[in-house]
Amino acid sequence: KLVKIARDDKRPFVLMAEFEVFVDLPSGRKGIDMSRNMQVIDEILEDAVSEPTYRVEDMCGDVAERLLEKHEYTSTAEVRMTADFVVREDTPASELPTQSTITIVASAEATDEGTREEIGAEVVGMTVCPCSQGMSASRARDVMRDLDVDPETIDEFLEQVPQPGHSQRGHATLTVTADGSPEVDLMDIVEIARDSMSARIYNLAKRPDEDYMTYHAHADAKFVEDCVRSMAEQVTDEFDHLPDDAVVHMKQSNDESIHQHNAHAEREVKLGDLRDELRRRTDLIGSPRLGSVLCPGRSPPRQPRHRQWLGGVPLRIEHLPDVSGELHVFQVDHREGLARVQRVRHLDAHL
């Protein structure tokens, strides 16, 4: 369907949107009266998109409420919408005009108790693997030692020149759901999602832009888990006005470059619970930042505690020296009586 997004004193945006519509089927009914319902659904959608709307999530909520009213037998109606949206911007170094595409994600669920609406976006960026980068930095350190470069110069060089690591295209998805319409700006969600990865990418890139993106990505290497943590931190900072029962859905998927599998991390959490986690972390370690695990050759900006790196869940950390002098750190999750290794990383012995 064509959807018009109204703007004050400007012509509206027009989106080519795809809708998915659902109604619950009670156990006593054999089917949903497909032919009649398809007409009802199409009429409701056509009526809803015939006039410009200021918020696509409100339009989804309106459609869901009309579906609930038209289908006497159902207790829940849900509407989901996705649409591509083009954003104008400048390249980071050459400052040339270009365009990028984001995917708007909106939905609504209507019940007799009320309507909850969701708004968010999926964006594309790039990430660099910290573990791969750490091994490259360790090799560079060994080579410079063999060349009799003094330790202070080695440290300064590795600090100023990020070492190579395998990079991949990343897909970040961030949505916010609340009773009624979430009081958030879609473009704020887009900015948070794009900034959660190692670096932004651009449709047009001259050589200075390529250098800019490559450098900044390697200067901020991140696992998929780190991208989700970054979204969580930014959401609590940016949307401090939202109620505690607002739900945040954060997802990061990476198209791995040197593996035959992809990497994925995802979390859905109430904003109040997320705020409590960060508050407890601040009380415990004096910093609200959600840390990540580091790998050989990548020195942290400060010396955090292991618990800061590995998160706020109950952990057992075991140090098992191997012949290389490195330490293996095992993160074990004991929640709900389960004991399973979540991640194994290698850390420099001096950490």
mmCIF file of C-alpha atoms in Angstrom, residues 75-286:
data_model
loop_
_atom_site.group_PDB
_atom_site.id
_atom_site.type_symbol
_atom_site.label_atom_id
_atom_site.label_comp_id
_atom_site.label_asym_id
_atom_site.label_seq_id
_atom_site.Cartn_x
_atom_site.Cartn_y
_atom_site.Cartn_z
ATOM 1 C CA SER A 75 -9.859 -11.037 21.106
ATOM 2 C CA THR A 76 -6.647 -9.746 19.488
ATOM 3 C CA ALA A 77 -5.813 -8.000 16.232
ATOM 4 C CA GLU A 78 -2.270 -7.268 15.129
ATOM 5 C CA VAL A 79 -0.885 -5.192 12.267
ATOM 6 C CA ARG A 80 2.757 -5.076 11.145
ATOM 7 C CA MET A 81 4.228 -2.710 8.581
ATOM 8 C CA THR A 82 7.634 -2.374 6.939
ATOM 9 C CA ALA A 83 8.738 0.207 4.388
ATOM 10 C CA ASP A 84 11.992 1.485 2.946
ATOM 11 C CA PHE A 85 12.795 5.116 3.660
ATOM 12 C CA VAL A 86 15.549 7.157 1.978
ATOM 13 C CA VAL A 87 17.645 9.518 4.098
ATOM 14 C CA ARG A 88 19.756 12.317 2.623
ATOM 15 C CA GLU A 89 23.183 12.855 4.173
ATOM 16 C CA ASP A 90 26.777 13.842 3.417
ATOM 17 C CA THR A 91 29.740 11.511 3.188
ATOM 18 C CA PRO A 92 31.959 11.715 6.293
ATOM 19 C CA ALA A 93 35.225 12.988 4.779
ATOM 20 C CA SER A 94 34.595 14.380 1.271
ATOM 21 C CA GLU A 95 31.238 15.853 2.408
ATOM 22 C CA LEU A 96 29.506 14.934 -0.825
ATOM 23 C CA PRO A 97 25.707 14.571 -0.844
ATOM 24 C CA THR A 98 24.440 11.000 -0.884
ATOM 25 C CA GLN A 99 21.474 8.914 0.191
ATOM 26 C CA SER A 100 21.051 5.862 2.377
ATOM 27 C CA THR A 101 18.116 3.526 2.875
ATOM 28 C CA ILE A 102 16.631 2.439 6.195
ATOM 29 C CA THR A 103 13.745 0.074 6.823
ATOM 30 C CA ILE A 104 10.940 1.433 8.971
ATOM 31 C CA VAL A 105 9.380 -1.141 11.288
ATOM 32 C CA ALA A 106 5.978 -0.421 12.845
ATOM 33 C CA SER A 107 3.272 -2.545 14.423
ATOM 34 C CA ALA A 108 0.289 -2.450 16.761
ATOM 35 C CA GLU A 109 -1.651 -4.982 18.799
ATOM 36 C CA ALA A 110 -5.221 -4.207 19.834
ATOM 37 C CA THR A 111 -7.136 -6.064 22.554
ATOM 38 C CA ASP A 112 -10.119 -5.279 24.756
ATOM 39 C CA GLU A 113 -7.634 -3.872 27.286
ATOM 40 C CA GLY A 114 -6.162 -1.320 24.876
ATOM 41 C CA THR A 115 -3.631 -0.897 22.080
ATOM 42 C CA ARG A 116 0.148 -1.134 22.191
ATOM 43 C CA GLU A 117 2.166 0.348 19.338
ATOM 44 C CA GLU A 118 5.710 -0.268 18.142
ATOM 45 C CA ILE A 119 8.033 1.924 16.095
ATOM 46 C CA GLY A 120 11.597 1.293 15.031
ATOM 47 C CA ALA A 121 14.050 0.785 12.201
ATOM 48 C CA GLU A 122 16.576 -1.592 10.698
ATOM 49 C CA VAL A 123 19.827 -0.036 9.486
ATOM 50 C CA VAL A 124 23.066 -1.265 7.951
ATOM 51 C CA GLY A 125 26.610 -0.593 9.146
ATOM 52 C CA MET A 126 29.913 -2.413 9.622
ATOM 53 C CA THR A 127 31.670 -4.114 12.506
ATOM 54 C CA VAL A 128 35.188 -5.358 13.111
ATOM 55 C CA CYS A 129 35.966 -8.475 15.155
ATOM 56 C CA PRO A 130 37.920 -7.550 18.318
ATOM 57 C CA CYS A 131 39.377 -11.053 18.625
ATOM 58 C CA SER A 132 40.770 -11.062 15.087
ATOM 59 C CA GLN A 133 42.091 -7.556 15.622
ATOM 60 C CA GLY A 134 43.690 -8.598 18.905
ATOM 61 C CA MET A 135 45.632 -11.382 17.237
ATOM 62 C CA SER A 136 46.884 -8.945 14.582
ATOM 63 C CA ALA A 137 47.968 -6.497 17.275
ATOM 64 C CA SER A 138 49.766 -9.268 19.158
ATOM 65 C CA ARG A 139 51.658 -10.234 16.000
ATOM 66 C CA ALA A 140 52.575 -6.590 15.337
ATOM 67 C CA ARG A 141 53.845 -6.262 18.900
ATOM 68 C CA ASP A 142 56.056 -9.350 18.507
ATOM 69 C CA VAL A 143 57.497 -8.074 15.213
ATOM 70 C CA MET A 144 58.333 -4.663 16.688
ATOM 71 C CA ARG A 145 59.970 -6.295 19.709
ATOM 72 C CA ASP A 146 62.141 -8.352 17.343
ATOM 73 C CA LEU A 147 63.104 -5.087 15.620
ATOM 74 C CA ASP A 148 64.204 -3.693 19.011
ATOM 75 C CA VAL A 149 61.458 -1.073 19.139
ATOM 76 C CA ASP A 150 61.131 0.149 22.721
ATOM 77 C CA PRO A 151 57.930 -0.858 24.607
ATOM 78 C CA GLU A 152 56.664 2.724 24.996
ATOM 79 C CA THR A 153 56.823 3.293 21.232
ATOM 80 C CA ILE A 154 55.101 -0.034 20.594
ATOM 81 C CA ASP A 155 52.266 0.883 22.946
ATOM 82 C CA GLU A 156 51.917 4.337 21.402
ATOM 83 C CA PHE A 157 51.893 2.934 17.859
ATOM 84 C CA LEU A 158 49.222 0.331 18.643
ATOM 85 C CA GLU A 159 47.169 2.992 20.386
ATOM 86 C CA GLN A 160 47.321 5.345 17.397
ATOM 87 C CA VAL A 161 47.054 2.789 14.573
ATOM 88 C CA PRO A 162 44.243 0.219 14.989
ATOM 89 C CA GLN A 163 45.343 -3.169 13.717
ATOM 90 C CA PRO A 164 43.454 -5.168 11.063
ATOM 91 C CA GLY A 165 40.592 -7.489 11.931
ATOM 92 C CA HIS A 166 38.029 -9.209 9.784
ATOM 93 C CA SER A 167 35.105 -6.897 9.086
ATOM 94 C CA GLN A 168 31.523 -7.590 8.156
ATOM 95 C CA ARG A 169 28.329 -5.845 7.195
ATOM 96 C CA GLY A 170 26.024 -5.527 10.177
ATOM 97 C CA HIS A 171 22.250 -5.184 10.428
ATOM 98 C CA ALA A 172 20.976 -3.409 13.546
ATOM 99 C CA THR A 173 17.283 -3.394 14.449
ATOM 100 C CA LEU A 174 15.870 -1.270 17.266
ATOM 101 C CA THR A 175 12.193 -0.854 18.172
ATOM 102 C CA VAL A 176 10.246 0.645 21.072
ATOM 103 C CA THR A 177 6.774 -0.545 22.127
ATOM 104 C CA ALA A 178 4.459 1.246 24.541
ATOM 105 C CA ASP A 179 0.814 1.680 25.475
ATOM 106 C CA GLY A 180 -0.626 3.939 22.820
ATOM 107 C CA SER A 181 2.024 5.654 20.714
ATOM 108 C CA PRO A 182 5.669 5.601 21.937
ATOM 109 C CA GLU A 183 6.827 9.173 22.407
ATOM 110 C CA VAL A 184 9.996 8.767 20.364
ATOM 111 C CA ASP A 185 11.284 10.253 17.140
ATOM 112 C CA LEU A 186 11.974 7.680 14.434
ATOM 113 C CA MET A 187 15.188 9.427 13.410
ATOM 114 C CA ASP A 188 16.501 9.218 17.000
ATOM 115 C CA ILE A 189 16.027 5.449 16.784
ATOM 116 C CA VAL A 190 17.870 5.417 13.450
ATOM 117 C CA GLU A 191 20.806 7.376 14.909
ATOM 118 C CA ILE A 192 21.096 5.042 17.906
ATOM 119 C CA ALA A 193 21.036 1.935 15.720
ATOM 120 C CA ARG A 194 23.638 3.283 13.291
ATOM 121 C CA ASP A 195 25.951 4.408 16.101
ATOM 122 C CA SER A 196 25.740 1.030 17.857
ATOM 123 C CA MET A 197 28.024 -0.636 15.306
ATOM 124 C CA SER A 198 31.748 -0.087 14.742
ATOM 125 C CA ALA A 199 31.149 2.459 11.971
ATOM 126 C CA ARG A 200 28.486 3.830 9.666
ATOM 127 C CA ILE A 201 28.625 3.031 5.969
ATOM 128 C CA TYR A 202 27.569 5.207 3.048
ATOM 129 C CA ASN A 203 26.190 4.624 -0.416
ATOM 130 C CA LEU A 204 28.814 6.929 -1.961
ATOM 131 C CA ALA A 205 32.413 6.724 -0.786
ATOM 132 C CA LYS A 206 35.446 8.462 -2.262
ATOM 133 C CA ARG A 207 38.891 7.357 -1.118
ATOM 134 C CA PRO A 208 38.973 9.760 1.883
ATOM 135 C CA ASP A 209 35.567 8.401 2.932
ATOM 136 C CA GLU A 210 36.772 4.807 2.627
ATOM 137 C CA ASP A 211 39.770 5.640 4.792
ATOM 138 C CA TYR A 212 37.521 7.381 7.327
ATOM 139 C CA MET A 213 35.128 4.438 7.611
ATOM 140 C CA THR A 214 37.896 1.844 7.760
ATOM 141 C CA TYR A 215 39.832 3.700 10.447
ATOM 142 C CA HIS A 216 36.830 4.420 12.648
ATOM 143 C CA ALA A 217 35.524 0.862 12.353
ATOM 144 C CA HIS A 218 38.867 -0.606 13.451
ATOM 145 C CA ALA A 219 39.175 1.971 16.226
ATOM 146 C CA ASP A 220 35.884 0.692 17.688
ATOM 147 C CA ALA A 221 35.870 -3.067 17.101
ATOM 148 C CA LYS A 222 32.718 -4.770 18.414
ATOM 149 C CA PHE A 223 31.152 -8.190 18.741
ATOM 150 C CA VAL A 224 27.442 -8.534 17.949
ATOM 151 C CA GLU A 225 26.817 -8.601 21.711
ATOM 152 C CA ASP A 226 28.610 -5.268 22.071
ATOM 153 C CA CYS A 227 26.305 -3.698 19.465
ATOM 154 C CA VAL A 228 23.246 -4.758 21.464
ATOM 155 C CA ARG A 229 24.858 -3.413 24.641
ATOM 156 C CA SER A 230 25.520 -0.115 22.882
ATOM 157 C CA MET A 231 21.884 0.166 21.822
ATOM 158 C CA ALA A 232 20.800 -0.538 25.397
ATOM 159 C CA GLU A 233 23.038 2.185 26.803
ATOM 160 C CA GLN A 234 21.961 4.769 24.240
ATOM 161 C CA VAL A 235 18.258 3.978 24.672
ATOM 162 C CA THR A 236 18.381 4.603 28.416
ATOM 163 C CA ASP A 237 20.199 7.905 27.820
ATOM 164 C CA GLU A 238 18.072 9.159 24.924
ATOM 165 C CA PHE A 239 14.627 7.977 26.022
ATOM 166 C CA ASP A 240 14.692 8.774 29.722
ATOM 167 C CA HIS A 241 11.149 10.175 29.408
ATOM 168 C CA LEU A 242 9.582 6.838 28.459
ATOM 169 C CA PRO A 243 7.684 4.808 31.088
ATOM 170 C CA ASP A 244 9.249 1.763 32.725
ATOM 171 C CA ASP A 245 6.790 -0.598 31.023
ATOM 172 C CA ALA A 246 7.930 0.449 27.533
ATOM 173 C CA VAL A 247 9.578 -2.516 25.798
ATOM 174 C CA VAL A 248 12.835 -2.202 23.867
ATOM 175 C CA HIS A 249 13.746 -4.798 21.219
ATOM 176 C CA MET A 250 17.412 -4.772 20.152
ATOM 177 C CA LYS A 251 18.862 -7.060 17.504
ATOM 178 C CA GLN A 252 22.203 -7.271 15.721
ATOM 179 C CA SER A 253 22.973 -9.655 12.836
ATOM 180 C CA ASN A 254 26.348 -9.740 11.096
ATOM 181 C CA ASP A 255 27.110 -11.201 7.661
ATOM 182 C CA GLU A 256 30.382 -12.844 8.666
ATOM 183 C CA SER A 257 33.189 -12.422 6.147
ATOM 184 C CA ILE A 258 35.533 -15.301 7.053
ATOM 185 C CA HIS A 259 33.015 -17.808 8.430
ATOM 186 C CA GLN A 260 30.320 -19.866 6.763
ATOM 187 C CA HIS A 261 27.920 -18.872 9.525
ATOM 188 C CA ASN A 262 26.569 -15.494 10.600
ATOM 189 C CA ALA A 263 26.568 -13.977 14.091
ATOM 190 C CA HIS A 264 23.406 -12.840 15.874
ATOM 191 C CA ALA A 265 22.597 -11.221 19.221
ATOM 192 C CA GLU A 266 19.179 -10.130 20.386
ATOM 193 C CA ARG A 267 17.423 -8.912 23.496
ATOM 194 C CA GLU A 268 13.929 -7.716 24.379
ATOM 195 C CA VAL A 269 13.522 -6.045 27.767
ATOM 196 C CA LYS A 270 11.293 -3.614 29.650
ATOM 197 C CA LEU A 271 12.903 -0.211 29.927
ATOM 198 C CA GLY A 272 12.483 -0.216 33.699
ATOM 199 C CA ASP A 273 14.413 -3.471 34.018
ATOM 200 C CA LEU A 274 17.169 -2.092 31.784
ATOM 201 C CA ARG A 275 17.416 1.037 33.920
ATOM 202 C CA ASP A 276 17.673 -1.112 37.052
ATOM 203 C CA GLU A 277 20.511 -3.129 35.499
ATOM 204 C CA LEU A 278 22.490 -0.014 34.694
ATOM 205 C CA ARG A 279 21.767 1.426 38.135
ATOM 206 C CA ARG A 280 23.035 -1.744 39.841
ATOM 207 C CA ARG A 281 26.105 -1.728 37.608
ATOM 208 C CA THR A 282 26.853 1.850 38.597
ATOM 209 C CA ASP A 283 26.559 0.937 42.282
ATOM 210 C CA LEU A 284 28.817 -2.108 41.780
ATOM 211 C CA ILE A 285 31.644 -0.761 39.658
ATOM 212 C CA GLY A 286 31.061 2.980 39.470
#
